[in-house]
Amino acid sequence: GYGRREMKNAHRRLLGWGAGALLVGALAAVAAGCGSSGESKSSSTTNTTSSAPAGTPSSIGKGEGSLNLIEWPYYSDPAFAKKFTQQTGCVIHRKDAGSSNQMVALMRQGGGGGGGQWDLVSASGDASLRLIKGGDVKAVNINLIPAWKGFIPIFKSPAHNTVDGVHYGVSLQWGPNVLLYNNQKVKPGPTEWGALYDQKYKGQITVPNNPIQIADAAFYLMHSKPSLGIKDPYELNKTQFDATVKLLKQQRKLVKLYWNYDTDGRAAFANGDVSLGAIWPVDTIALQAKKVPVTEVIPKDGATGWADTWMLAKKAPHPNCAYKWMKYVTTPQVQAQQALIFGETPVNPHACPFMNKIQAGSCTKYHLNEPLSYYDTIKFWKTPVADCGDGKTDCMDYNAWQTAWTQITG
């Protein structure tokens, strides 16, 4: 199922992401004691507004008393969700999903559009366009989400949740894919993504087991082989796609582990089974906390990254509670709480001081205080579709990516 998060053992999972009892206690203390928000270096945004799409509400009505979520585990963790229910009366009913494919499947049950059961889905970029193009989610009035105005600019109207200027949800949290290596075994330390395709590291490499990983290879070729003409690693014509798949089939001989969950990749580093790989900042932090000698690098060319969106189901039975939730979870304080429970980075830079109050230095560790230019180097997950965005429709779609990935890893 190409999972992004582990669900098998909730307690281990929560501790594995660095939450634990001390952090939950700290969250409660911050919730009780914080009132004002500060700014990070990347918080200089304009207070623009967006015109409301036809058919969207002009205000948020009274809550219906329930809110049904399809979510990555802990995306409505009681540490921050309990206060929401107390304030709104919207009682949360959650369905944890382990993969983007599972989220799409759940949304398409019962005739699609959430089947009249689900209100919101916390879709990643490798699922969001599938839901938009499939008619399973509907446009939202972003002006009803006040915190949106203060988002890091790239997350206001990203290509993975905004089509032709219409927003199909509100950005939530994100994370870059980073190059991680054991600094005792890999010397000198690599500085480029090409290390993951280098024969000298055969048997030492780990990468995610996910069709969207094809974009990482395409991103590398975009810079290392400009003659291919790749402009967007998620928009590949057949020639570009075939070259990328060829590179990945060569890489297959070098890979020790394709990880289904990042905790598997993390364990492989901790056990010494691998010494080089693609993984996430949360894993770097967890490994360094255990004194595993690892160093994280984001090469100068940049990286791919994932970003999640709360998307409103077309047949949402509780739209007012859904809007209230989107409004609530995008506020700086809640953004900080969720980020540190889950191990990810807020889209609202005003969360930075709250993060540091909960866990000193965490804003920097999770890259929230980077300059705005940093975000231009991150190519966020986007569902591959046939429309290349330049008037041509000869790009390889997600089905082709899935088929190729099975051939690559099989």
mmCIF file with all atom_site columns, C-alpha atoms in Angstrom, residues 185-349:
data_model
loop_
_atom_site.group_PDB
_atom_site.id
_atom_site.type_symbol
_atom_site.label_atom_id
_atom_site.label_alt_id
_atom_site.label_comp_id
_atom_site.label_asym_id
_atom_site.label_entity_id
_atom_site.label_seq_id
_atom_site.pdbx_PDB_ins_code
_atom_site.Cartn_x
_atom_site.Cartn_y
_atom_site.Cartn_z
_atom_site.occupancy
_atom_site.B_iso_or_equiv
_atom_site.pdbx_formal_charge
_atom_site.auth_seq_id
_atom_site.auth_comp_id
_atom_site.auth_asym_id
_atom_site.auth_atom_id
_atom_site.pdbx_PDB_model_num
ATOM 1   C CA . LYS A 1 185 ? 31.061  4.784  7.490   1.00 0.00 ? 185 LYS A CA 1
ATOM 2   C CA . VAL A 1 186 ? 30.606  7.197  4.570   1.00 0.00 ? 186 VAL A CA 1
ATOM 3   C CA . LYS A 1 187 ? 33.634  9.470  4.198   1.00 0.00 ? 187 LYS A CA 1
ATOM 4   C CA . PRO A 1 188 ? 33.759  12.028 2.777   1.00 0.00 ? 188 PRO A CA 1
ATOM 5   C CA . GLY A 1 189 ? 30.075  12.724 3.275   1.00 0.00 ? 189 GLY A CA 1
ATOM 6   C CA . PRO A 1 190 ? 27.987  12.984 0.088   1.00 0.00 ? 190 PRO A CA 1
ATOM 7   C CA . THR A 1 191 ? 26.595  16.355 -0.936  1.00 0.00 ? 191 THR A CA 1
ATOM 8   C CA . GLU A 1 192 ? 24.547  15.372 -4.003  1.00 0.00 ? 192 GLU A CA 1
ATOM 9   C CA . TRP A 1 193 ? 21.637  13.022 -4.737  1.00 0.00 ? 193 TRP A CA 1
ATOM 10  C CA . GLY A 1 194 ? 23.889  11.172 -7.173  1.00 0.00 ? 194 GLY A CA 1
ATOM 11  C CA . ALA A 1 195 ? 25.255  9.231  -4.193  1.00 0.00 ? 195 ALA A CA 1
ATOM 12  C CA . LEU A 1 196 ? 22.062  7.159  -4.172  1.00 0.00 ? 196 LEU A CA 1
ATOM 13  C CA . TYR A 1 197 ? 22.891  5.910  -7.673  1.00 0.00 ? 197 TYR A CA 1
ATOM 14  C CA . ASP A 1 198 ? 26.615  5.357  -7.082  1.00 0.00 ? 198 ASP A CA 1
ATOM 15  C CA . GLN A 1 199 ? 27.956  1.800  -7.411  1.00 0.00 ? 199 GLN A CA 1
ATOM 16  C CA . LYS A 1 200 ? 30.411  2.308  -4.546  1.00 0.00 ? 200 LYS A CA 1
ATOM 17  C CA . TYR A 1 201 ? 27.536  2.355  -2.047  1.00 0.00 ? 201 TYR A CA 1
ATOM 18  C CA . LYS A 1 202 ? 26.070  -0.957 -3.218  1.00 0.00 ? 202 LYS A CA 1
ATOM 19  C CA . GLY A 1 203 ? 24.255  -2.745 -0.415  1.00 0.00 ? 203 GLY A CA 1
ATOM 20  C CA . GLN A 1 204 ? 24.289  0.280  1.877   1.00 0.00 ? 204 GLN A CA 1
ATOM 21  C CA . ILE A 1 205 ? 21.326  2.267  0.498   1.00 0.00 ? 205 ILE A CA 1
ATOM 22  C CA . THR A 1 206 ? 17.713  2.673  1.618   1.00 0.00 ? 206 THR A CA 1
ATOM 23  C CA . VAL A 1 207 ? 14.957  4.609  -0.165  1.00 0.00 ? 207 VAL A CA 1
ATOM 24  C CA . PRO A 1 208 ? 11.157  4.830  0.192   1.00 0.00 ? 208 PRO A CA 1
ATOM 25  C CA . ASN A 1 209 ? 8.999   2.113  -1.355  1.00 0.00 ? 209 ASN A CA 1
ATOM 26  C CA . ASN A 1 210 ? 6.550   4.410  -3.114  1.00 0.00 ? 210 ASN A CA 1
ATOM 27  C CA . PRO A 1 211 ? 5.820   5.105  -6.793  1.00 0.00 ? 211 PRO A CA 1
ATOM 28  C CA . ILE A 1 212 ? 6.224   8.822  -6.089  1.00 0.00 ? 212 ILE A CA 1
ATOM 29  C CA . GLN A 1 213 ? 9.914   7.997  -5.483  1.00 0.00 ? 213 GLN A CA 1
ATOM 30  C CA . ILE A 1 214 ? 10.239  8.040  -9.278  1.00 0.00 ? 214 ILE A CA 1
ATOM 31  C CA . ALA A 1 215 ? 10.119  11.821 -8.932  1.00 0.00 ? 215 ALA A CA 1
ATOM 32  C CA . ASP A 1 216 ? 13.319  11.769 -6.849  1.00 0.00 ? 216 ASP A CA 1
ATOM 33  C CA . ALA A 1 217 ? 15.192  10.092 -9.689  1.00 0.00 ? 217 ALA A CA 1
ATOM 34  C CA . ALA A 1 218 ? 13.623  12.500 -12.175 1.00 0.00 ? 218 ALA A CA 1
ATOM 35  C CA . PHE A 1 219 ? 14.670  15.409 -9.955  1.00 0.00 ? 219 PHE A CA 1
ATOM 36  C CA . TYR A 1 220 ? 18.244  14.126 -10.015 1.00 0.00 ? 220 TYR A CA 1
ATOM 37  C CA . LEU A 1 221 ? 18.177  13.752 -13.819 1.00 0.00 ? 221 LEU A CA 1
ATOM 38  C CA . MET A 1 222 ? 16.618  17.200 -14.183 1.00 0.00 ? 222 MET A CA 1
ATOM 39  C CA . HIS A 1 223 ? 19.896  18.628 -12.866 1.00 0.00 ? 223 HIS A CA 1
ATOM 40  C CA . SER A 1 224 ? 22.444  16.004 -13.917 1.00 0.00 ? 224 SER A CA 1
ATOM 41  C CA . LYS A 1 225 ? 21.154  15.405 -17.454 1.00 0.00 ? 225 LYS A CA 1
ATOM 42  C CA . PRO A 1 226 ? 19.529  18.657 -18.661 1.00 0.00 ? 226 PRO A CA 1
ATOM 43  C CA . SER A 1 227 ? 19.380  17.351 -22.238 1.00 0.00 ? 227 SER A CA 1
ATOM 44  C CA . LEU A 1 228 ? 16.311  15.325 -21.186 1.00 0.00 ? 228 LEU A CA 1
ATOM 45  C CA . GLY A 1 229 ? 14.443  18.605 -20.768 1.00 0.00 ? 229 GLY A CA 1
ATOM 46  C CA . ILE A 1 230 ? 12.773  17.699 -17.468 1.00 0.00 ? 230 ILE A CA 1
ATOM 47  C CA . LYS A 1 231 ? 11.173  20.831 -16.005 1.00 0.00 ? 231 LYS A CA 1
ATOM 48  C CA . ASP A 1 232 ? 8.940   19.225 -13.392 1.00 0.00 ? 232 ASP A CA 1
ATOM 49  C CA . PRO A 1 233 ? 9.802   15.819 -11.847 1.00 0.00 ? 233 PRO A CA 1
ATOM 50  C CA . TYR A 1 234 ? 6.086   14.961 -11.681 1.00 0.00 ? 234 TYR A CA 1
ATOM 51  C CA . GLU A 1 235 ? 5.429   15.778 -15.365 1.00 0.00 ? 235 GLU A CA 1
ATOM 52  C CA . LEU A 1 236 ? 7.386   13.300 -17.467 1.00 0.00 ? 236 LEU A CA 1
ATOM 53  C CA . ASN A 1 237 ? 6.792   12.433 -21.098 1.00 0.00 ? 237 ASN A CA 1
ATOM 54  C CA . LYS A 1 238 ? 7.597   8.894  -22.232 1.00 0.00 ? 238 LYS A CA 1
ATOM 55  C CA . THR A 1 239 ? 11.216  9.621  -23.144 1.00 0.00 ? 239 THR A CA 1
ATOM 56  C CA . GLN A 1 240 ? 11.877  11.312 -19.804 1.00 0.00 ? 240 GLN A CA 1
ATOM 57  C CA . PHE A 1 241 ? 9.961   8.644  -17.925 1.00 0.00 ? 241 PHE A CA 1
ATOM 58  C CA . ASP A 1 242 ? 11.831  5.789  -19.609 1.00 0.00 ? 242 ASP A CA 1
ATOM 59  C CA . ALA A 1 243 ? 15.190  7.384  -18.779 1.00 0.00 ? 243 ALA A CA 1
ATOM 60  C CA . THR A 1 244 ? 14.121  7.776  -15.150 1.00 0.00 ? 244 THR A CA 1
ATOM 61  C CA . VAL A 1 245 ? 12.906  4.187  -14.885 1.00 0.00 ? 245 VAL A CA 1
ATOM 62  C CA . LYS A 1 246 ? 16.161  2.959  -16.427 1.00 0.00 ? 246 LYS A CA 1
ATOM 63  C CA . LEU A 1 247 ? 18.124  4.800  -13.727 1.00 0.00 ? 247 LEU A CA 1
ATOM 64  C CA . LEU A 1 248 ? 15.929  3.320  -11.000 1.00 0.00 ? 248 LEU A CA 1
ATOM 65  C CA . LYS A 1 249 ? 16.349  -0.217 -12.348 1.00 0.00 ? 249 LYS A CA 1
ATOM 66  C CA . GLN A 1 250 ? 20.108  0.315  -12.153 1.00 0.00 ? 250 GLN A CA 1
ATOM 67  C CA . GLN A 1 251 ? 19.671  1.607  -8.592  1.00 0.00 ? 251 GLN A CA 1
ATOM 68  C CA . ARG A 1 252 ? 17.725  -1.523 -7.662  1.00 0.00 ? 252 ARG A CA 1
ATOM 69  C CA . LYS A 1 253 ? 21.000  -3.496 -7.635  1.00 0.00 ? 253 LYS A CA 1
ATOM 70  C CA . LEU A 1 254 ? 22.400  -1.083 -5.048  1.00 0.00 ? 254 LEU A CA 1
ATOM 71  C CA . VAL A 1 255 ? 19.456  -0.883 -2.631  1.00 0.00 ? 255 VAL A CA 1
ATOM 72  C CA . LYS A 1 256 ? 19.514  -2.841 0.627   1.00 0.00 ? 256 LYS A CA 1
ATOM 73  C CA . LEU A 1 257 ? 16.044  -1.764 1.783   1.00 0.00 ? 257 LEU A CA 1
ATOM 74  C CA . TYR A 1 258 ? 12.995  -0.162 0.218   1.00 0.00 ? 258 TYR A CA 1
ATOM 75  C CA . TRP A 1 259 ? 11.227  1.120  3.321   1.00 0.00 ? 259 TRP A CA 1
ATOM 76  C CA . ASN A 1 260 ? 7.438   1.054  3.568   1.00 0.00 ? 260 ASN A CA 1
ATOM 77  C CA . TYR A 1 261 ? 7.433   3.194  6.710   1.00 0.00 ? 261 TYR A CA 1
ATOM 78  C CA . ASP A 1 262 ? 10.114  5.678  7.606   1.00 0.00 ? 262 ASP A CA 1
ATOM 79  C CA . THR A 1 263 ? 10.514  3.950  10.971  1.00 0.00 ? 263 THR A CA 1
ATOM 80  C CA . ASP A 1 264 ? 11.801  0.917  9.018   1.00 0.00 ? 264 ASP A CA 1
ATOM 81  C CA . GLY A 1 265 ? 14.418  3.067  7.323   1.00 0.00 ? 265 GLY A CA 1
ATOM 82  C CA . ARG A 1 266 ? 15.304  4.608  10.663  1.00 0.00 ? 266 ARG A CA 1
ATOM 83  C CA . ALA A 1 267 ? 15.765  1.171  12.240  1.00 0.00 ? 267 ALA A CA 1
ATOM 84  C CA . ALA A 1 268 ? 18.030  0.104  9.366   1.00 0.00 ? 268 ALA A CA 1
ATOM 85  C CA . PHE A 1 269 ? 20.303  3.073  10.095  1.00 0.00 ? 269 PHE A CA 1
ATOM 86  C CA . ALA A 1 270 ? 20.227  2.375  13.826  1.00 0.00 ? 270 ALA A CA 1
ATOM 87  C CA . ASN A 1 271 ? 21.088  -1.303 13.311  1.00 0.00 ? 271 ASN A CA 1
ATOM 88  C CA . GLY A 1 272 ? 23.896  -0.513 10.896  1.00 0.00 ? 272 GLY A CA 1
ATOM 89  C CA . ASP A 1 273 ? 22.172  -2.344 8.040   1.00 0.00 ? 273 ASP A CA 1
ATOM 90  C CA . VAL A 1 274 ? 22.388  0.760  5.836   1.00 0.00 ? 274 VAL A CA 1
ATOM 91  C CA . SER A 1 275 ? 24.600  3.825  5.833   1.00 0.00 ? 275 SER A CA 1
ATOM 92  C CA . LEU A 1 276 ? 23.062  6.061  3.151   1.00 0.00 ? 276 LEU A CA 1
ATOM 93  C CA . GLY A 1 277 ? 19.517  6.858  2.144   1.00 0.00 ? 277 GLY A CA 1
ATOM 94  C CA . ALA A 1 278 ? 16.556  9.121  1.525   1.00 0.00 ? 278 ALA A CA 1
ATOM 95  C CA . ILE A 1 279 ? 14.416  9.778  4.598   1.00 0.00 ? 279 ILE A CA 1
ATOM 96  C CA . TRP A 1 280 ? 12.798  12.604 6.632   1.00 0.00 ? 280 TRP A CA 1
ATOM 97  C CA . PRO A 1 281 ? 14.039  15.141 9.216   1.00 0.00 ? 281 PRO A CA 1
ATOM 98  C CA . VAL A 1 282 ? 12.059  13.479 12.015  1.00 0.00 ? 282 VAL A CA 1
ATOM 99  C CA . ASP A 1 283 ? 14.182  10.362 11.525  1.00 0.00 ? 283 ASP A CA 1
ATOM 100 C CA . THR A 1 284 ? 17.411  12.343 11.606  1.00 0.00 ? 284 THR A CA 1
ATOM 101 C CA . ILE A 1 285 ? 16.351  13.896 14.903  1.00 0.00 ? 285 ILE A CA 1
ATOM 102 C CA . ALA A 1 286 ? 15.335  10.537 16.408  1.00 0.00 ? 286 ALA A CA 1
ATOM 103 C CA . LEU A 1 287 ? 18.565  8.828  15.323  1.00 0.00 ? 287 LEU A CA 1
ATOM 104 C CA . GLN A 1 288 ? 20.778  11.640 16.585  1.00 0.00 ? 288 GLN A CA 1
ATOM 105 C CA . ALA A 1 289 ? 18.925  11.544 19.906  1.00 0.00 ? 289 ALA A CA 1
ATOM 106 C CA . LYS A 1 290 ? 19.980  7.894  20.179  1.00 0.00 ? 290 LYS A CA 1
ATOM 107 C CA . LYS A 1 291 ? 23.594  8.867  19.390  1.00 0.00 ? 291 LYS A CA 1
ATOM 108 C CA . VAL A 1 292 ? 23.556  7.169  15.979  1.00 0.00 ? 292 VAL A CA 1
ATOM 109 C CA . PRO A 1 293 ? 26.277  8.994  13.988  1.00 0.00 ? 293 PRO A CA 1
ATOM 110 C CA . VAL A 1 294 ? 24.189  10.337 11.108  1.00 0.00 ? 294 VAL A CA 1
ATOM 111 C CA . THR A 1 295 ? 24.313  13.596 9.174   1.00 0.00 ? 295 THR A CA 1
ATOM 112 C CA . GLU A 1 296 ? 21.468  15.102 7.163   1.00 0.00 ? 296 GLU A CA 1
ATOM 113 C CA . VAL A 1 297 ? 21.994  16.932 3.881   1.00 0.00 ? 297 VAL A CA 1
ATOM 114 C CA . ILE A 1 298 ? 19.687  18.738 1.494   1.00 0.00 ? 298 ILE A CA 1
ATOM 115 C CA . PRO A 1 299 ? 21.798  19.047 -1.671  1.00 0.00 ? 299 PRO A CA 1
ATOM 116 C CA . LYS A 1 300 ? 22.233  22.470 -3.251  1.00 0.00 ? 300 LYS A CA 1
ATOM 117 C CA . ASP A 1 301 ? 19.884  21.530 -6.104  1.00 0.00 ? 301 ASP A CA 1
ATOM 118 C CA . GLY A 1 302 ? 17.110  21.007 -3.547  1.00 0.00 ? 302 GLY A CA 1
ATOM 119 C CA . ALA A 1 303 ? 14.872  18.038 -2.883  1.00 0.00 ? 303 ALA A CA 1
ATOM 120 C CA . THR A 1 304 ? 11.401  16.617 -3.236  1.00 0.00 ? 304 THR A CA 1
ATOM 121 C CA . GLY A 1 305 ? 9.016   16.859 -0.327  1.00 0.00 ? 305 GLY A CA 1
ATOM 122 C CA . TRP A 1 306 ? 5.539   15.909 0.819   1.00 0.00 ? 306 TRP A CA 1
ATOM 123 C CA . ALA A 1 307 ? 2.778   18.263 1.898   1.00 0.00 ? 307 ALA A CA 1
ATOM 124 C CA . ASP A 1 308 ? -0.626  17.407 3.319   1.00 0.00 ? 308 ASP A CA 1
ATOM 125 C CA . THR A 1 309 ? -3.976  19.093 2.760   1.00 0.00 ? 309 THR A CA 1
ATOM 126 C CA . TRP A 1 310 ? -7.253  18.839 4.632   1.00 0.00 ? 310 TRP A CA 1
ATOM 127 C CA . MET A 1 311 ? -9.675  18.312 1.726   1.00 0.00 ? 311 MET A CA 1
ATOM 128 C CA . LEU A 1 312 ? -13.448 18.662 1.981   1.00 0.00 ? 312 LEU A CA 1
ATOM 129 C CA . ALA A 1 313 ? -15.428 15.640 0.782   1.00 0.00 ? 313 ALA A CA 1
ATOM 130 C CA . LYS A 1 314 ? -17.949 16.398 -1.951  1.00 0.00 ? 314 LYS A CA 1
ATOM 131 C CA . LYS A 1 315 ? -20.706 14.736 0.077   1.00 0.00 ? 315 LYS A CA 1
ATOM 132 C CA . ALA A 1 316 ? -19.512 15.908 3.515   1.00 0.00 ? 316 ALA A CA 1
ATOM 133 C CA . PRO A 1 317 ? -22.381 15.465 6.015   1.00 0.00 ? 317 PRO A CA 1
ATOM 134 C CA . HIS A 1 318 ? -20.922 17.978 8.499   1.00 0.00 ? 318 HIS A CA 1
ATOM 135 C CA . PRO A 1 319 ? -19.441 20.857 6.457   1.00 0.00 ? 319 PRO A CA 1
ATOM 136 C CA . ASN A 1 320 ? -19.646 23.434 9.254   1.00 0.00 ? 320 ASN A CA 1
ATOM 137 C CA . CYS A 1 321 ? -17.657 21.267 11.641  1.00 0.00 ? 321 CYS A CA 1
ATOM 138 C CA . ALA A 1 322 ? -15.225 20.616 8.770   1.00 0.00 ? 322 ALA A CA 1
ATOM 139 C CA . TYR A 1 323 ? -14.655 24.333 8.228   1.00 0.00 ? 323 TYR A CA 1
ATOM 140 C CA . LYS A 1 324 ? -14.303 24.873 11.977  1.00 0.00 ? 324 LYS A CA 1
ATOM 141 C CA . TRP A 1 325 ? -11.644 22.151 12.066  1.00 0.00 ? 325 TRP A CA 1
ATOM 142 C CA . MET A 1 326 ? -9.687  23.618 9.135   1.00 0.00 ? 326 MET A CA 1
ATOM 143 C CA . LYS A 1 327 ? -9.836  27.010 10.840  1.00 0.00 ? 327 LYS A CA 1
ATOM 144 C CA . TYR A 1 328 ? -8.644  25.537 14.149  1.00 0.00 ? 328 TYR A CA 1
ATOM 145 C CA . VAL A 1 329 ? -5.764  23.310 13.005  1.00 0.00 ? 329 VAL A CA 1
ATOM 146 C CA . THR A 1 330 ? -4.141  26.050 10.931  1.00 0.00 ? 330 THR A CA 1
ATOM 147 C CA . THR A 1 331 ? -3.679  28.388 13.920  1.00 0.00 ? 331 THR A CA 1
ATOM 148 C CA . PRO A 1 332 ? -0.044  28.760 15.067  1.00 0.00 ? 332 PRO A CA 1
ATOM 149 C CA . GLN A 1 333 ? -0.411  27.088 18.454  1.00 0.00 ? 333 GLN A CA 1
ATOM 150 C CA . VAL A 1 334 ? -2.186  24.002 17.127  1.00 0.00 ? 334 VAL A CA 1
ATOM 151 C CA . GLN A 1 335 ? 0.173   23.810 14.154  1.00 0.00 ? 335 GLN A CA 1
ATOM 152 C CA . ALA A 1 336 ? 3.087   23.635 16.596  1.00 0.00 ? 336 ALA A CA 1
ATOM 153 C CA . GLN A 1 337 ? 1.424   20.961 18.716  1.00 0.00 ? 337 GLN A CA 1
ATOM 154 C CA . GLN A 1 338 ? 0.616   18.733 15.744  1.00 0.00 ? 338 GLN A CA 1
ATOM 155 C CA . ALA A 1 339 ? 4.074   19.205 14.229  1.00 0.00 ? 339 ALA A CA 1
ATOM 156 C CA . LEU A 1 340 ? 5.855   17.920 17.307  1.00 0.00 ? 340 LEU A CA 1
ATOM 157 C CA . ILE A 1 341 ? 3.462   15.062 17.990  1.00 0.00 ? 341 ILE A CA 1
ATOM 158 C CA . PHE A 1 342 ? 3.826   13.835 14.442  1.00 0.00 ? 342 PHE A CA 1
ATOM 159 C CA . GLY A 1 343 ? 7.324   14.951 13.521  1.00 0.00 ? 343 GLY A CA 1
ATOM 160 C CA . GLU A 1 344 ? 6.670   17.345 10.649  1.00 0.00 ? 344 GLU A CA 1
ATOM 161 C CA . THR A 1 345 ? 6.720   21.040 9.753   1.00 0.00 ? 345 THR A CA 1
ATOM 162 C CA . PRO A 1 346 ? 3.840   23.551 9.898   1.00 0.00 ? 346 PRO A CA 1
ATOM 163 C CA . VAL A 1 347 ? 2.729   25.612 6.900   1.00 0.00 ? 347 VAL A CA 1
ATOM 164 C CA . ASN A 1 348 ? 2.109   28.506 9.295   1.00 0.00 ? 348 ASN A CA 1
ATOM 165 C CA . PRO A 1 349 ? 5.485   30.083 10.186  1.00 0.00 ? 349 PRO A CA 1
#
